[in-house]
mmCIF file of C-alpha atoms in Angstrom:
data_model
loop_
_atom_site.group_PDB
_atom_site.id
_atom_site.type_symbol
_atom_site.label_atom_id
_atom_site.label_comp_id
_atom_site.label_asym_id
_atom_site.label_seq_id
_atom_site.Cartn_x
_atom_site.Cartn_y
_atom_site.Cartn_z
ATOM 1 C CA MET R 1 5.093 -51.427 -23.244
ATOM 2 C CA VAL R 2 7.685 -51.110 -20.456
ATOM 3 C CA THR R 3 9.045 -47.928 -22.040
ATOM 4 C CA ALA R 4 5.574 -46.379 -22.148
ATOM 5 C CA SER R 5 5.017 -47.271 -18.484
ATOM 6 C CA VAL R 6 8.342 -45.706 -17.452
ATOM 7 C CA LEU R 7 7.549 -42.547 -19.438
ATOM 8 C CA LEU R 8 4.073 -42.356 -17.883
ATOM 9 C CA VAL R 9 5.479 -42.706 -14.348
ATOM 10 C CA GLY R 10 8.060 -39.995 -15.110
ATOM 11 C CA LEU R 11 5.381 -37.681 -16.494
ATOM 12 C CA LEU R 12 3.190 -38.202 -13.424
ATOM 13 C CA ALA R 13 6.147 -37.512 -11.117
ATOM 14 C CA MET R 14 6.927 -34.267 -12.972
ATOM 15 C CA THR R 15 3.293 -33.169 -12.835
ATOM 16 C CA SER R 16 3.067 -33.929 -9.130
ATOM 17 C CA THR R 17 6.270 -31.999 -8.441
ATOM 18 C CA SER R 18 4.969 -29.025 -10.413
ATOM 19 C CA VAL R 19 1.722 -28.967 -8.413
ATOM 20 C CA VAL R 20 3.590 -29.137 -5.082
ATOM 21 C CA VAL R 21 6.035 -26.379 -6.068
ATOM 22 C CA ASN R 22 3.170 -24.130 -7.190
ATOM 23 C CA SER R 23 1.347 -24.729 -3.897
ATOM 24 C CA LEU R 24 4.485 -23.910 -1.889
ATOM 25 C CA ARG R 25 5.011 -20.731 -3.915
ATOM 26 C CA ARG R 26 1.430 -19.603 -3.182
ATOM 27 C CA SER R 27 1.835 -20.428 0.518
ATOM 28 C CA ALA R 28 5.087 -18.438 0.736
ATOM 29 C CA SER R 29 3.448 -15.483 -1.022
ATOM 30 C CA ASP R 30 0.516 -15.566 1.425
ATOM 31 C CA GLN R 31 2.951 -15.685 4.349
ATOM 32 C CA GLN R 32 4.832 -12.640 3.005
ATOM 33 C CA GLN R 33 1.585 -10.696 2.577
ATOM 34 C CA ALA R 34 0.526 -11.574 6.125
ATOM 35 C CA GLN R 35 3.899 -10.510 7.550
ATOM 36 C CA ALA R 36 3.777 -7.225 5.629
ATOM 37 C CA ALA R 37 0.257 -6.536 6.928
ATOM 38 C CA MET R 38 1.358 -7.346 10.481
ATOM 39 C CA GLN R 39 4.331 -4.983 10.220
ATOM 40 C CA ALA R 40 2.170 -2.167 8.817
ATOM 41 C CA ILE R 41 -0.396 -2.514 11.616
ATOM 42 C CA VAL R 42 2.312 -2.573 14.311
ATOM 43 C CA GLU R 43 3.922 0.562 12.843
ATOM 44 C CA ASP R 44 0.517 2.292 12.754
ATOM 45 C CA LEU R 45 -0.094 1.325 16.397
ATOM 46 C CA HIS R 46 3.242 2.822 17.457
ATOM 47 C CA ALA R 47 2.530 6.000 15.475
ATOM 48 C CA SER R 48 -0.911 6.254 17.073
ATOM 49 C CA ALA R 49 0.627 5.838 20.546
ATOM 50 C CA ARG R 50 3.065 8.659 19.817
ATOM 51 C CA GLU R 51 0.288 10.963 18.523
ATOM 52 C CA ALA R 52 -2.010 10.192 21.471
ATOM 53 C CA ASP R 53 0.729 11.226 23.906
ATOM 54 C CA THR R 54 -0.362 14.864 23.621
ATOM 55 C CA ALA R 55 -3.168 14.063 26.119
ATOM 56 C CA PRO R 56 -1.489 11.847 28.768
ATOM 57 C CA ALA R 57 -4.611 11.585 30.947
ATOM 58 C CA ASN R 58 -6.523 9.903 28.134
ATOM 59 C CA TRP R 59 -3.630 8.343 26.226
ATOM 60 C CA ALA R 60 -5.024 4.794 26.174
ATOM 61 C CA GLY R 61 -8.539 6.118 25.560
ATOM 62 C CA GLU R 62 -7.397 7.914 22.423
ATOM 63 C CA ILE R 63 -5.738 4.749 21.112
ATOM 64 C CA LEU R 64 -8.931 2.795 21.876
ATOM 65 C CA ASN R 65 -10.930 5.402 19.934
ATOM 66 C CA VAL R 66 -8.826 4.535 16.899
ATOM 67 C CA TYR R 67 -8.133 0.798 17.248
ATOM 68 C CA GLY R 68 -10.972 -0.311 19.497
ATOM 69 C CA PRO R 69 -14.276 -1.779 18.297
ATOM 70 C CA GLY R 70 -16.181 1.000 16.550
ATOM 71 C CA GLY R 71 -13.064 3.123 16.069
ATOM 72 C CA ILE R 72 -11.710 4.334 12.766
ATOM 73 C CA PRO R 73 -10.109 2.236 11.296
ATOM 74 C CA GLY R 74 -11.262 -0.046 14.141
ATOM 75 C CA ASN R 75 -9.920 -3.378 15.310
ATOM 76 C CA VAL R 76 -10.635 -5.552 12.225
ATOM 77 C CA PHE R 77 -8.820 -5.081 8.919
ATOM 78 C CA PRO R 78 -8.940 -6.636 5.460
ATOM 79 C CA VAL R 79 -5.642 -7.647 3.885
ATOM 80 C CA GLN R 80 -5.591 -7.455 0.108
ATOM 81 C CA GLY R 81 -4.881 -10.839 -1.454
ATOM 82 C CA LEU R 82 -5.737 -12.871 1.659
ATOM 83 C CA ASP R 83 -9.080 -14.478 2.474
ATOM 84 C CA PRO R 84 -10.342 -14.411 6.077
ATOM 85 C CA TRP R 85 -11.201 -17.507 8.052
ATOM 86 C CA VAL R 86 -14.781 -18.645 7.551
ATOM 87 C CA GLY R 87 -17.035 -16.572 9.791
ATOM 88 C CA GLU R 88 -14.424 -13.846 10.410
ATOM 89 C CA ALA R 89 -15.088 -10.220 9.437
ATOM 90 C CA GLY R 90 -11.502 -9.524 8.380
ATOM 91 C CA VAL R 91 -8.049 -11.020 8.103
ATOM 92 C CA ALA R 92 -6.251 -8.870 10.698
ATOM 93 C CA THR R 93 -7.390 -7.942 14.205
ATOM 94 C CA VAL R 94 -6.033 -5.763 16.998
ATOM 95 C CA GLN R 95 -6.898 -6.506 20.626
ATOM 96 C CA LEU R 96 -5.890 -3.806 23.120
ATOM 97 C CA ILE R 97 -5.469 -5.016 26.712
ATOM 98 C CA THR R 98 -6.811 -2.574 29.322
ATOM 99 C CA ASP R 99 -7.259 -5.070 32.182
ATOM 100 C CA GLU R 100 -4.155 -5.644 34.316
ATOM 101 C CA THR R 101 -5.651 -8.783 35.882
ATOM 102 C CA VAL R 102 -6.242 -10.771 32.687
ATOM 103 C CA THR R 103 -3.967 -13.803 32.298
ATOM 104 C CA ASP R 104 -2.009 -15.160 29.359
ATOM 105 C CA ALA R 105 -4.206 -18.271 29.475
ATOM 106 C CA VAL R 106 -7.321 -16.165 28.886
ATOM 107 C CA LEU R 107 -5.625 -14.166 26.111
ATOM 108 C CA GLY R 108 -4.239 -17.258 24.395
ATOM 109 C CA VAL R 109 -0.768 -15.719 23.965
ATOM 110 C CA ALA R 110 2.349 -15.236 26.063
ATOM 111 C CA ALA R 111 1.998 -11.514 26.787
ATOM 112 C CA GLY R 112 3.402 -11.534 30.310
ATOM 113 C CA MET R 113 0.026 -10.913 31.915
ATOM 114 C CA PRO R 114 -1.100 -10.114 34.529
ATOM 115 C CA ARG R 115 1.140 -7.055 34.647
ATOM 116 C CA ASP R 116 1.195 -3.566 36.142
ATOM 117 C CA LEU R 117 0.150 -1.333 33.236
ATOM 118 C CA ASP R 118 -0.473 1.950 35.041
ATOM 119 C CA GLY R 119 2.739 2.163 37.071
ATOM 120 C CA ASP R 120 1.131 1.988 40.522
ATOM 121 C CA GLY R 121 3.133 -1.088 41.527
ATOM 122 C CA ALA R 122 0.207 -3.530 41.486
ATOM 123 C CA ALA R 123 -1.548 -5.525 38.763
ATOM 124 C CA ASN R 124 -5.059 -5.223 40.188
ATOM 125 C CA ASN R 125 -6.869 -2.626 38.052
ATOM 126 C CA ASN R 126 -9.612 -3.942 35.749
ATOM 127 C CA ASP R 127 -9.596 -0.819 33.558
ATOM 128 C CA ILE R 128 -6.463 1.258 33.055
ATOM 129 C CA THR R 129 -7.907 3.298 30.179
ATOM 130 C CA GLY R 130 -7.472 6.586 32.059
ATOM 131 C CA SER R 131 -4.121 5.807 33.685
ATOM 132 C CA ALA R 132 -2.125 3.506 31.386
ATOM 133 C CA ALA R 133 1.606 3.922 30.988
ATOM 134 C CA LEU R 134 1.960 0.664 29.051
ATOM 135 C CA LEU R 135 -0.672 -0.758 26.715
ATOM 136 C CA PRO R 136 -0.281 -4.295 25.361
ATOM 137 C CA ALA R 137 -1.822 -5.021 21.975
ATOM 138 C CA ILE R 138 -2.270 -8.402 20.326
ATOM 139 C CA VAL R 139 -2.150 -8.292 16.528
ATOM 140 C CA ARG R 140 -3.438 -11.382 14.740
ATOM 141 C CA VAL R 141 -3.447 -12.089 11.016
ATOM 142 C CA ARG R 142 -5.604 -15.098 10.103
ATOM 143 C CA TRP R 143 -6.118 -16.244 6.535
ATOM 144 C CA ARG R 144 -7.224 -19.192 4.420
ATOM 145 C CA GLY R 145 -4.898 -20.454 1.757
ATOM 146 C CA GLY R 146 -3.725 -23.546 -0.042
ATOM 147 C CA ALA R 147 -2.251 -24.854 3.217
ATOM 148 C CA GLY R 148 -5.545 -24.369 5.077
ATOM 149 C CA GLN R 149 -6.112 -21.880 7.874
ATOM 150 C CA GLN R 150 -2.965 -19.974 8.840
ATOM 151 C CA GLN R 151 -2.280 -17.505 11.649
ATOM 152 C CA LEU R 152 0.421 -15.066 12.724
ATOM 153 C CA THR R 153 0.229 -13.510 16.194
ATOM 154 C CA GLN R 154 2.389 -10.762 17.660
ATOM 155 C CA VAL R 155 2.212 -9.030 21.038
ATOM 156 C CA VAL R 156 3.202 -5.366 20.939
ATOM 157 C CA TYR R 157 3.717 -3.023 23.881
ATOM 158 C CA LEU R 158 2.753 0.600 23.351
ATOM 159 C CA LEU R 159 4.463 3.086 25.661
ATOM 160 C CA ARG R 160 3.188 6.448 26.802
ATOM 161 C CA TYR R 161 6.141 8.751 26.160
#
């Protein structure tokens, strides 16, 4: 009887360990997918900033036409293999900052705002779309997984060359 109890406890411990290891493996895989998606979006943003530089007067406007709401591809992206948060349209989002006066507290990230984005020496312009020299972008990847709701956030600065 004691032997059977010891074997049963050992079997339960092995099963529990197997479940935990499998859950950790899935969580690590989700994290890698999210990081890869984040890197791809950031690289695309930088490429878009470089391409838009051919029209300096509307540099930020051209980037907004691509990564703003209604743009193509837009500001919300699916990420294959990851499920979005409940109520969210996609897993990844891009938020372009065109208001020099917005604060980090309002944005919810440490982006160094308010900040002079158009190079005039003051951070007082509510819309720098036509005059931006620096365009902050917040890239968020939010997904649901075995560990619940997860999020990666990265602030990227796009430069007009």
